[in-house]
mmCIF file of C-alpha atoms in Angstrom:
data_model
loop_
_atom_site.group_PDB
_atom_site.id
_atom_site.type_symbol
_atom_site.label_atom_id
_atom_site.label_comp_id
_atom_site.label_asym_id
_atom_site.label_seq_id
_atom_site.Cartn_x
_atom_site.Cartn_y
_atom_site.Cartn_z
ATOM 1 C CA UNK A 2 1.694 41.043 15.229
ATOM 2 C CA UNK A 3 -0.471 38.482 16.810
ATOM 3 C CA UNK A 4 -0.300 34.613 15.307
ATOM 4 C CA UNK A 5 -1.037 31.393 16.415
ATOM 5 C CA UNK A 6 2.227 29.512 17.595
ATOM 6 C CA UNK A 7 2.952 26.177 18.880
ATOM 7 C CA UNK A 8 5.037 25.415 21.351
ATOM 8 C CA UNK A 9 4.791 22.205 22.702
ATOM 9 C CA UNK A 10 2.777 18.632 22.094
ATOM 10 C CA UNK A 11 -0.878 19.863 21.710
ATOM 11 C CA UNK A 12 0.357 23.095 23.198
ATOM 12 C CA UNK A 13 -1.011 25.788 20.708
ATOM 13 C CA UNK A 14 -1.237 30.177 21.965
ATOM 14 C CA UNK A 15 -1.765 33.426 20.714
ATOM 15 C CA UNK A 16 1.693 34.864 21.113
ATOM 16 C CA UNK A 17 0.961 39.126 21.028
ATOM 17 C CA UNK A 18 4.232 40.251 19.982
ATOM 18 C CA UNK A 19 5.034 37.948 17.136
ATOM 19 C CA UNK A 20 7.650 38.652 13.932
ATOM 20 C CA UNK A 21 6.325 39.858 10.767
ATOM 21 C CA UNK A 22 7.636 37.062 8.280
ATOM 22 C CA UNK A 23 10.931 39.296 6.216
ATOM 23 C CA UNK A 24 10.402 39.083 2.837
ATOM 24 C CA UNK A 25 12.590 37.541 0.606
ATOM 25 C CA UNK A 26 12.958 36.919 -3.645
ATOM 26 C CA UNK A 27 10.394 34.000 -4.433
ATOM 27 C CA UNK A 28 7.870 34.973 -1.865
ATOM 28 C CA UNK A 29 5.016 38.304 -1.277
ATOM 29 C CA UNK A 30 3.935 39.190 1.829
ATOM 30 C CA UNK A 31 0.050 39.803 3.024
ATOM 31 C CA UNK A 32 -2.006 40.996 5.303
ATOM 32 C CA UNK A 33 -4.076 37.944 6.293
ATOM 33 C CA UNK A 34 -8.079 38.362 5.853
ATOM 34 C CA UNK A 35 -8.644 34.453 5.810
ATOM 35 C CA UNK A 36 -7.565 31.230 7.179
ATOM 36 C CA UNK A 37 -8.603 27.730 6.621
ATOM 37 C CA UNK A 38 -7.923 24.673 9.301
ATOM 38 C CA UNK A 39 -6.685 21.039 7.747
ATOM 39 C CA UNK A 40 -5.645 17.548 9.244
ATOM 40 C CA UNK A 41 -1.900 18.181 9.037
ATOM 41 C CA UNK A 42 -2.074 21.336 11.124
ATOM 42 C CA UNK A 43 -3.615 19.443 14.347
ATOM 43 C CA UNK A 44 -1.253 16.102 13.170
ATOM 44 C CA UNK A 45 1.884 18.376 13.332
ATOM 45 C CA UNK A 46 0.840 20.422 16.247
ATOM 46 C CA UNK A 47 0.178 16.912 17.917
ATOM 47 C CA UNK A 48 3.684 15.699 17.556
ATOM 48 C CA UNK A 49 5.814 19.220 17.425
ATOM 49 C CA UNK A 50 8.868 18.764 20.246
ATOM 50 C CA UNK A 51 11.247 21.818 19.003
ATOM 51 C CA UNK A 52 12.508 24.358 21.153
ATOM 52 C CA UNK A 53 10.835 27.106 19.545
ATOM 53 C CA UNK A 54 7.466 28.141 18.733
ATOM 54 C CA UNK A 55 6.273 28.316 15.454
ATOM 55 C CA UNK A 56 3.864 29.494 13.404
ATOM 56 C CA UNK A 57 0.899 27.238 12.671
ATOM 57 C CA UNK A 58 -1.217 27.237 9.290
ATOM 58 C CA UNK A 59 -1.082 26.066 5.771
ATOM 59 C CA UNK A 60 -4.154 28.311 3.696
ATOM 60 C CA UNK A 61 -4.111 31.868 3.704
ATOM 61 C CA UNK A 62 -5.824 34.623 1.480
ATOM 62 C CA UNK A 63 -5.141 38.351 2.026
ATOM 63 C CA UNK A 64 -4.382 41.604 0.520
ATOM 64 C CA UNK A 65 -0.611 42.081 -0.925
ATOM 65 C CA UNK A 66 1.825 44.177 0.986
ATOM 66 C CA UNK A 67 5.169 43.449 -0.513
ATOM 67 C CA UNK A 68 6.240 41.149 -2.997
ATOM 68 C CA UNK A 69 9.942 40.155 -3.469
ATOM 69 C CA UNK A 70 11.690 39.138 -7.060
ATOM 70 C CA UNK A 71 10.996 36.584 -9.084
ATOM 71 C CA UNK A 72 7.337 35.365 -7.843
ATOM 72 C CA UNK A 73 5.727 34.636 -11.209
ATOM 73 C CA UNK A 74 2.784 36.988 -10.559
ATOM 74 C CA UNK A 75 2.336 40.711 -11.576
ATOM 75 C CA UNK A 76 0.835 41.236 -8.288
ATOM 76 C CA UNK A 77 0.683 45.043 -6.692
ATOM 77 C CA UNK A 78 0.154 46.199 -3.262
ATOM 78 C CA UNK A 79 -3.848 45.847 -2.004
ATOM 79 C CA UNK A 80 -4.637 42.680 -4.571
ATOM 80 C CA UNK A 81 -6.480 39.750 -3.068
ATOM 81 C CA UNK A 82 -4.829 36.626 -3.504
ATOM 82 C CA UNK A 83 -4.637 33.455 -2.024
ATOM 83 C CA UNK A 84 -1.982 30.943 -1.332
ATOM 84 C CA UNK A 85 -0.139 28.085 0.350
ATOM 85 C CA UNK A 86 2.558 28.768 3.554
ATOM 86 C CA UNK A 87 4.988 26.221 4.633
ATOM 87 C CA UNK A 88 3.516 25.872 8.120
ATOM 88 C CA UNK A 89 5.533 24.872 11.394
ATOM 89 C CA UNK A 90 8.759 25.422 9.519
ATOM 90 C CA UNK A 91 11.883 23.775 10.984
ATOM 91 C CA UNK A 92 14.199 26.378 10.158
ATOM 92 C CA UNK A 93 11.654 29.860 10.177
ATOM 93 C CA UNK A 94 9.218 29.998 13.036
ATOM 94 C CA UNK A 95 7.370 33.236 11.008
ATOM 95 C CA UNK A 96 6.301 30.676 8.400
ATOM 96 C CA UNK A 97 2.640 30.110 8.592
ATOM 97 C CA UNK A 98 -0.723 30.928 7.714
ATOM 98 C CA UNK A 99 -2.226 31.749 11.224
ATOM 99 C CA UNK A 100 -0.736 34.937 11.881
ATOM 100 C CA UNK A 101 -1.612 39.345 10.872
ATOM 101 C CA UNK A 102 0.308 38.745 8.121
ATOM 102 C CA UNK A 103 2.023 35.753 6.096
ATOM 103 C CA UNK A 104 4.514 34.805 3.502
ATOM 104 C CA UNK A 105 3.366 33.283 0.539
ATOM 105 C CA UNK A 106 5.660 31.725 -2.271
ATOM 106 C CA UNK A 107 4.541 33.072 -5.323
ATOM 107 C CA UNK A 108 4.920 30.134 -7.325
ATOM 108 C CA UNK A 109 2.033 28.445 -4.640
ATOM 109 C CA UNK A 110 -0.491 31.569 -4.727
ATOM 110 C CA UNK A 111 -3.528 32.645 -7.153
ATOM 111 C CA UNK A 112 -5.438 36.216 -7.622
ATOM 112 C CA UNK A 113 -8.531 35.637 -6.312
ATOM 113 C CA UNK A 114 -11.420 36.268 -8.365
ATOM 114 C CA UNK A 115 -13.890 39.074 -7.868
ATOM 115 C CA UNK A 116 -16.836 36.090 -7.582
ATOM 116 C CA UNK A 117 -15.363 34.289 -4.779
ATOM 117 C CA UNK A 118 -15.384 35.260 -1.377
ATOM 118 C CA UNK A 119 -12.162 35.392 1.035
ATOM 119 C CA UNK A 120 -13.749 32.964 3.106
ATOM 120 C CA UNK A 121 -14.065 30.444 0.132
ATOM 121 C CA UNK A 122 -10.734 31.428 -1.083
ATOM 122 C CA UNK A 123 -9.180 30.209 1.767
ATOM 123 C CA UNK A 124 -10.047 26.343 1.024
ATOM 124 C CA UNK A 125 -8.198 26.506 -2.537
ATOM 125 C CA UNK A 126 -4.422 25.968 -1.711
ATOM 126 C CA UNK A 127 -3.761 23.273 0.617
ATOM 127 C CA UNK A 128 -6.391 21.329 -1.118
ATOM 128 C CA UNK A 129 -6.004 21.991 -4.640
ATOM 129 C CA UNK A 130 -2.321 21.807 -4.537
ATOM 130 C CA UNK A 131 -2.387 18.320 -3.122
ATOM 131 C CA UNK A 132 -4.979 17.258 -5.378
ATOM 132 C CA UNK A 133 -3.307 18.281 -8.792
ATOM 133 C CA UNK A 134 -0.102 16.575 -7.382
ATOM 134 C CA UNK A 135 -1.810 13.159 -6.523
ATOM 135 C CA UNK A 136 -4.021 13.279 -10.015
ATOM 136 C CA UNK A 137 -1.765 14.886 -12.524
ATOM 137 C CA UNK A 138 1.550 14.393 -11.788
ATOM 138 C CA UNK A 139 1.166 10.793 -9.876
ATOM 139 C CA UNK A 140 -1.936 9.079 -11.136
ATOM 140 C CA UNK A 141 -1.175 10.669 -14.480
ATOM 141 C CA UNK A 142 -4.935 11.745 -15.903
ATOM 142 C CA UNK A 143 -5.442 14.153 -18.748
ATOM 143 C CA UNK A 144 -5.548 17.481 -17.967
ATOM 144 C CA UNK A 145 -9.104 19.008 -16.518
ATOM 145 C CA UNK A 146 -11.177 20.981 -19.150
ATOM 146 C CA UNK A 147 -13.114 24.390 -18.732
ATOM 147 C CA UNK A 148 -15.898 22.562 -21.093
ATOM 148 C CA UNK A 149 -15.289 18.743 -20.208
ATOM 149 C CA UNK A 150 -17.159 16.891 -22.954
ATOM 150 C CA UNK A 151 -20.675 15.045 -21.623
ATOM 151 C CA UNK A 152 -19.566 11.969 -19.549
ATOM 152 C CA UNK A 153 -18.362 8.707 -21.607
ATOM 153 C CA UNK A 154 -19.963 5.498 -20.206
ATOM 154 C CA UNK A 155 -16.952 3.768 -21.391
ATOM 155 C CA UNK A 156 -14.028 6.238 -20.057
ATOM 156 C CA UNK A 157 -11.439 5.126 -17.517
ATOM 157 C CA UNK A 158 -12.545 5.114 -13.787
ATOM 158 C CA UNK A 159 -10.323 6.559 -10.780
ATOM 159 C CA UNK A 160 -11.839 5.831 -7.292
ATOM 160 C CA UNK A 161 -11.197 9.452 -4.989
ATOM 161 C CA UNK A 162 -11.984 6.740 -1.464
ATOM 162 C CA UNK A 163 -13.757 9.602 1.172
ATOM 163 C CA UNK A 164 -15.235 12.030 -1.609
ATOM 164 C CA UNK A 165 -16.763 13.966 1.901
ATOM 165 C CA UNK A 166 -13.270 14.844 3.048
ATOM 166 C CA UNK A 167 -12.243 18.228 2.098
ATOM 167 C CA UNK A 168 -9.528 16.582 -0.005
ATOM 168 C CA UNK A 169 -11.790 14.334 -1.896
ATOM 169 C CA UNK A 170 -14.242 17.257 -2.757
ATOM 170 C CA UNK A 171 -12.039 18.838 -4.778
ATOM 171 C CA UNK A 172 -10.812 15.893 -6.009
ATOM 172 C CA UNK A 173 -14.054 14.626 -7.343
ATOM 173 C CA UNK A 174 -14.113 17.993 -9.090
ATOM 174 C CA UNK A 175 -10.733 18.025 -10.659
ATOM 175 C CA UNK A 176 -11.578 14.469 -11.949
ATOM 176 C CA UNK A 177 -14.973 14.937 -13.206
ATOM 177 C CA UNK A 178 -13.373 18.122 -15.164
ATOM 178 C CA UNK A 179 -10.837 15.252 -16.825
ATOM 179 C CA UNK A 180 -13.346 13.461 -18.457
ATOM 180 C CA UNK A 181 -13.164 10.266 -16.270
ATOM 181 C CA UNK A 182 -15.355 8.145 -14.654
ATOM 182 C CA UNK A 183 -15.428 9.497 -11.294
ATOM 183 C CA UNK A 184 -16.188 6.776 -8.347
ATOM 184 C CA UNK A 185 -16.106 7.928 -4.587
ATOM 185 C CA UNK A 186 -16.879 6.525 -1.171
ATOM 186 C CA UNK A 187 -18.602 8.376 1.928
ATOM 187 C CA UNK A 188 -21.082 7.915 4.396
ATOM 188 C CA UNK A 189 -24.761 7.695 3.048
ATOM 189 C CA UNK A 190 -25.984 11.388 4.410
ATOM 190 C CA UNK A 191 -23.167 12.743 1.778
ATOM 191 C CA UNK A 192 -24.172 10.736 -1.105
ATOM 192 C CA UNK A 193 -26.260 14.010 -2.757
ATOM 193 C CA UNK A 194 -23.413 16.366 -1.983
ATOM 194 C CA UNK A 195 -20.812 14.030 -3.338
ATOM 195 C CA UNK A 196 -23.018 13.410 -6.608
ATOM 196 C CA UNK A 197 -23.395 17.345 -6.772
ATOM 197 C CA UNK A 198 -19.601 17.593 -7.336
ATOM 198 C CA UNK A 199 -18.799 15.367 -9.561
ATOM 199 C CA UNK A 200 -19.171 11.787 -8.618
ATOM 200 C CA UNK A 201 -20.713 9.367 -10.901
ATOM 201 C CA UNK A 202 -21.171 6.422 -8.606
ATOM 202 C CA UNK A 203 -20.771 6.202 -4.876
ATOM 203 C CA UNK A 204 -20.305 3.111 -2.568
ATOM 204 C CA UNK A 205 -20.753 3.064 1.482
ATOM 205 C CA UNK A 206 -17.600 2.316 3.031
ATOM 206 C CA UNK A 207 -18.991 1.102 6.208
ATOM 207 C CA UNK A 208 -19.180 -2.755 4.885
ATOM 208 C CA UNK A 209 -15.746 -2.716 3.783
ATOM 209 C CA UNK A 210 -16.299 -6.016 1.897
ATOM 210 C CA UNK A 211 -19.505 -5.272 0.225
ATOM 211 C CA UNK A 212 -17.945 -2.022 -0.826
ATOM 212 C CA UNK A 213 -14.756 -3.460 -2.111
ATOM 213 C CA UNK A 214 -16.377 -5.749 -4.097
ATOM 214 C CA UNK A 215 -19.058 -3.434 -5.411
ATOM 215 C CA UNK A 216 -16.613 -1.085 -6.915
ATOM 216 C CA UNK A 217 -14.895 -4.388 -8.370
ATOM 217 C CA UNK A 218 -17.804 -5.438 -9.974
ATOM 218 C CA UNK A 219 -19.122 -1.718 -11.033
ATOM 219 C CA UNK A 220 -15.723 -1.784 -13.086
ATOM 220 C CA UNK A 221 -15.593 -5.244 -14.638
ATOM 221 C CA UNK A 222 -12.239 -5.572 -12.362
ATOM 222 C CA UNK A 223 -10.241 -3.164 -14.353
ATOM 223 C CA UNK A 224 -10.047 -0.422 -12.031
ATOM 224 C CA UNK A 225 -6.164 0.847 -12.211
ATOM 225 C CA UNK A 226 -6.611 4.512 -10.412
ATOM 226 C CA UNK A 227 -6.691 5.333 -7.203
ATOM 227 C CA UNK A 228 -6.652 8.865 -4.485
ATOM 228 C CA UNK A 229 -6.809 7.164 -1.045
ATOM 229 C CA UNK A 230 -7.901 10.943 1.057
ATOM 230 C CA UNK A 231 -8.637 9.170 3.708
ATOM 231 C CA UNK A 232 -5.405 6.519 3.967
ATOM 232 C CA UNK A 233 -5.901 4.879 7.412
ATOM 233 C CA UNK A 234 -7.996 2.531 8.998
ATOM 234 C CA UNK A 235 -10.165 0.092 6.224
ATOM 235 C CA UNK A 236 -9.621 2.262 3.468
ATOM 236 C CA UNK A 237 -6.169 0.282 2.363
ATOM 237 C CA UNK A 238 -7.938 -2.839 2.081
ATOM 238 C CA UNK A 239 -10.981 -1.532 0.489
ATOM 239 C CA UNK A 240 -8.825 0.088 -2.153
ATOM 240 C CA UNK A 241 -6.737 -2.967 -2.779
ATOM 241 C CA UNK A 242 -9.954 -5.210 -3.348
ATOM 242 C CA UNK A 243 -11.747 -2.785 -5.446
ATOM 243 C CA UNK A 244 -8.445 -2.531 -8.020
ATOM 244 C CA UNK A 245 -8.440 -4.947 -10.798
ATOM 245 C CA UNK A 246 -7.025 -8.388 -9.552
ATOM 246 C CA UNK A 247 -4.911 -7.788 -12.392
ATOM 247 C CA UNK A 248 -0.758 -7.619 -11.618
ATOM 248 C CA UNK A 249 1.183 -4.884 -12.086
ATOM 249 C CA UNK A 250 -1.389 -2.643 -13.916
ATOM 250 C CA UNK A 251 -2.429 -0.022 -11.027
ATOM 251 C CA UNK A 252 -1.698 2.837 -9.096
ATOM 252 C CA UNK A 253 -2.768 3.981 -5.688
ATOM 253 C CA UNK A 254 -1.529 6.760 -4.320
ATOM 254 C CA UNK A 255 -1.945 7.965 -0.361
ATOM 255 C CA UNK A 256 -2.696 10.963 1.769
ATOM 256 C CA UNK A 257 -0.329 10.053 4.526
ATOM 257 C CA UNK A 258 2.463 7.823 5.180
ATOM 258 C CA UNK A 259 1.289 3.980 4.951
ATOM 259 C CA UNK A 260 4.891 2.354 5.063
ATOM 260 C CA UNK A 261 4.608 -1.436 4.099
ATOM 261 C CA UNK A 262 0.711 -1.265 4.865
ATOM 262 C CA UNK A 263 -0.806 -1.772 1.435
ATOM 263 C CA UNK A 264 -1.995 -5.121 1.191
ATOM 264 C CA UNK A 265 -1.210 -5.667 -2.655
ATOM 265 C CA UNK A 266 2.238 -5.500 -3.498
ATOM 266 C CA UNK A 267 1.508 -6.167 -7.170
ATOM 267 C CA UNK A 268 0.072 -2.857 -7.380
ATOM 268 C CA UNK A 269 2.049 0.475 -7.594
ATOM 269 C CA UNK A 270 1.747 2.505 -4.093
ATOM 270 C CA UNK A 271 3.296 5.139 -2.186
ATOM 271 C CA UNK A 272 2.006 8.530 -0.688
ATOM 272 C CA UNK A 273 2.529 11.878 -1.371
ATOM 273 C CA UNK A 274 2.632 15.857 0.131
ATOM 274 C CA UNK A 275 1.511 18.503 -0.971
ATOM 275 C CA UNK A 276 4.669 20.301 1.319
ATOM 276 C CA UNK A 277 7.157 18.790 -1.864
ATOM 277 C CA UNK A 278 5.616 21.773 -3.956
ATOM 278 C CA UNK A 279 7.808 23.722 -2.347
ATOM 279 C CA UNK A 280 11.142 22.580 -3.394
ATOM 280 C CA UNK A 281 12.401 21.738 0.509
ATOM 281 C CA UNK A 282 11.612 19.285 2.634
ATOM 282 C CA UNK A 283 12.601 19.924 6.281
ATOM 283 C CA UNK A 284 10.208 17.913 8.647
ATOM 284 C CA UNK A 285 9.434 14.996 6.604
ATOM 285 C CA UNK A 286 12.508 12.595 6.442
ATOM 286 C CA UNK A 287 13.377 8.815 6.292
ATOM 287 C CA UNK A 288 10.531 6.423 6.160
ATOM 288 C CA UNK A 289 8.295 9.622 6.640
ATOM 289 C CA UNK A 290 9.793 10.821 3.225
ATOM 290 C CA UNK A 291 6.879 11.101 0.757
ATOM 291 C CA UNK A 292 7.345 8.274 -2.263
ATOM 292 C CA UNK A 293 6.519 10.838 -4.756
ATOM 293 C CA UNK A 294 8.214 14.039 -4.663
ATOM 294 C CA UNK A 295 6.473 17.145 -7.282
ATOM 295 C CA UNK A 296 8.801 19.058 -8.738
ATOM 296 C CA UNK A 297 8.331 22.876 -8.521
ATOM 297 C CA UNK A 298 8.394 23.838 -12.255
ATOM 298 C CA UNK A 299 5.071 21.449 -12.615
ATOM 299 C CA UNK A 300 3.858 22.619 -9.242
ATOM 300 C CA UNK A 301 3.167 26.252 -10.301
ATOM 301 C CA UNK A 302 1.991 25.131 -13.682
ATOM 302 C CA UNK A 303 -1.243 23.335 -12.110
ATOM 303 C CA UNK A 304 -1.537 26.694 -9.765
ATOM 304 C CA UNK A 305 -1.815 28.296 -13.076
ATOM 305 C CA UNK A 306 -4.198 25.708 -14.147
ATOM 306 C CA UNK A 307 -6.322 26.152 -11.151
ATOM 307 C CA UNK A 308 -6.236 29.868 -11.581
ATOM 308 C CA UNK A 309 -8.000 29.483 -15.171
ATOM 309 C CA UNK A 310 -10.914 26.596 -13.364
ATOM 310 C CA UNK A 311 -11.218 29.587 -10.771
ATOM 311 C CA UNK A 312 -11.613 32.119 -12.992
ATOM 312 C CA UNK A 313 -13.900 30.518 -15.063
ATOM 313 C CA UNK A 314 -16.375 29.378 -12.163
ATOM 314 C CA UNK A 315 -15.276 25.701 -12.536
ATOM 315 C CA UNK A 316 -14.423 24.538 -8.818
ATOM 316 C CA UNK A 317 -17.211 24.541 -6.334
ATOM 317 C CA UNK A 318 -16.208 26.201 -3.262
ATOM 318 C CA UNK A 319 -19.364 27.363 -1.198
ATOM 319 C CA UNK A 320 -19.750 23.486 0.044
ATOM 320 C CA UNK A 321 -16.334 23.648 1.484
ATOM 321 C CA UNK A 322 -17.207 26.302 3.823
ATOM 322 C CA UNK A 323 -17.260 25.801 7.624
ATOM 323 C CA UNK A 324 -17.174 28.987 9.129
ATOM 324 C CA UNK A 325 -16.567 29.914 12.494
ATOM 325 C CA UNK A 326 -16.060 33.039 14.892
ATOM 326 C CA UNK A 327 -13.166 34.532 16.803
ATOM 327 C CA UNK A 328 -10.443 35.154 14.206
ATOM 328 C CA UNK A 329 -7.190 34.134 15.521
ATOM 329 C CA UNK A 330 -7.970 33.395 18.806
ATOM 330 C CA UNK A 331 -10.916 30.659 17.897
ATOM 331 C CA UNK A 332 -8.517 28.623 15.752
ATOM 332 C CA UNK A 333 -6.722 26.360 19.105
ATOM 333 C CA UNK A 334 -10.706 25.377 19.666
ATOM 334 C CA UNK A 335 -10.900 24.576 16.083
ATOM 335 C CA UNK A 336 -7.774 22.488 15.998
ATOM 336 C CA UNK A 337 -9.360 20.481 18.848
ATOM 337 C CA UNK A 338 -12.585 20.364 16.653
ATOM 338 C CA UNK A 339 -10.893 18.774 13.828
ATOM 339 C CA UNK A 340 -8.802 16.269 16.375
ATOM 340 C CA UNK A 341 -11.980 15.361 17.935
ATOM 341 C CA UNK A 342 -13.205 14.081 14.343
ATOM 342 C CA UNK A 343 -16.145 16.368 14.817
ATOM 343 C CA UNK A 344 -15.620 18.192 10.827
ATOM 344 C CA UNK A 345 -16.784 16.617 7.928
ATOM 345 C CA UNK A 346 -17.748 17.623 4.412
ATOM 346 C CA UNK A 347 -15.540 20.820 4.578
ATOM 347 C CA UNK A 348 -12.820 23.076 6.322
ATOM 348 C CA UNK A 349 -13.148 25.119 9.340
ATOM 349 C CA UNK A 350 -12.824 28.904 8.074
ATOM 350 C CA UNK A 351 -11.738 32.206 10.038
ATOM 351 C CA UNK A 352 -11.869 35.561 9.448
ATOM 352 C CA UNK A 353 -8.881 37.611 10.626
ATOM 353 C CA UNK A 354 -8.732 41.401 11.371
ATOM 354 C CA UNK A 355 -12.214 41.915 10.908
#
């Protein structure tokens, strides 16, 4: 089969002759119709130095081939679903998303509704997998709601800092669908889309000061919850001045690594990855090591969760949608799109096969 393989620093092909993933118990196997692009595919393929290439990608939504034991779906040969691929694996250069066909764990993969498209489809699993984590199982709000009661003036706040990233989209979803007070930060030409999801208030970030001590003031300085999607540059210290100045009270949680770089250290902090959903770690280690580590039992019961908010028309997908042409072979120019900075508000979307 053909699938896009890394093989070097930046160094990213279409090898021709490439394995067809081998199924195994815990995982199905699909013909790829979909693929969506995120930041951790160019950061990885930006730093890969092993000796053999592997297969890039992280979202994938097909049509089931094969499925092996034990994958916690009564799924059947030709149904669409969609689901999350350990991309770039250390120890299986099949494993990932870009490719004819992928291997899904069944525990991380959904049945696709009839009312969403493949192209949507692809934007669920990376995202909403990493979202549920960083809300639900870190940050600790209530569960989302298919019919979310009419928003309380007076219910907690969490702040999702970049609401435009494709992260923070569904983020401001998930959290709107809680019941909380949803606060976000973007760049004013987003402010409408942002407010369309789920927001409730949104701040600049461009003033980091101003914004900081907007949000501080917006929340009587008792904001305790935060979902840091964008985790480098000023967003660190814009999150740490916008929390209460209160000790010991509140949580912010990263998208990447930050080390020792939160400012506060009288506030609870640490990152996490959506790659612990899958039980194994075997490219993030020592200080890389996410803080907060999901385990899989609670992992597939938020993919179940999502499944219902899916089926039910609840998540907002259409906005997400960046497509582009070329199918496999356009995805090393869109890898150099996202590096470039040059996507916002969304995911970069393939076809593949068509």
């Amino acid at each position: 089969m053909q699938a896009v393989k890394v093989r070097g620093r930046n160094d990213v092909f279409i090898d021709p002759a490439a394995s067809v993933p081998a199924l195994r118990p815990g995982f199905l196997l699909i013909k790829v119709t979909s693929v969506a692009l995120n930041p951790s595919d160019w950061k990885r393929v930006n730093i890969f130095d092993g000796k053999v290439p592997r297969t890039v990608g992280c979202d994938a939504v097909g049509r089931v081939v094969a499925c092996g034991e034990n994958i916690g779906w009564d799924y059947k040969p030709g149904d669409r679903v969609a689901g999350l691929c350990y991309g770039m694996k250390d120890d299986d250069p099949t494993s990932g998303a870009f490719g004819e066909y992928a291997l899904l764990k069944g525990m991380l993969s959904l049945p696709v509704p009839d009312h969403i498209s493949d192209l949507e489809a692809a934007t669920v699993p990376v995202g909403t997998n990493f979202v549920t984590q960083a809300l639900y199982y870190v940050l600790k709000l209530p569960l989302p709601r298919l019919h979310p009661k009419a928003p309380d003036p007076n219910a907690p706040a969490v702040l999702i800092y970049g609401g435009a990233t494709a992260t923070g989209i569904f983020g401001l979803q998930y959290a709107r669908l809680s019941g909380w007070r949803v606060l976000t930060t973007c760049s004013p030409h987003n402010f409408q889309l942002v407010k369309a999801l789920g927001a409730h208030e949104v701040y600049d970030y461009h003033d980091s000061k101003a914004c900081a001590a907007a949000i501080r003031t917006g929340t009587g300085n008792n904001l305790r919850h935060v979902f840091d999607c964008v985790s480098e540059g000023s967003s660190l210290q814009i999150c740490a001045d916008a929390l209460t100045s209160q000790s010991d009270v509140a949580v912010y949680i990263a998208a990447l690594p930050i080390g020792d770089k939160f400012p506060r250290k009288d506030v609870q902090h640490g990152w996490t990855s959506g790659y612990t959903a899958f039980g194994e770690m075997t490219h993030l280690t020592g200080k890389l090591r996410p803080t907060s580590m999901i385990d899989p039992a609670s992992a597939a019961e938020y993919w179940k969760m999502t499944t219902e908010l899916l089926r039910h028309d609840r998540l907002r997908l259409a906005p997400l949608v960046h497509s582009r042409e070329g199918g496999l072979a356009g995805i090393p120019t869109g890898l150099s799109e996202l590096r470039g900075g040059r996507v916002s508000a969304g995911k970069l979307v393939y076809r593949i096969g068509h």
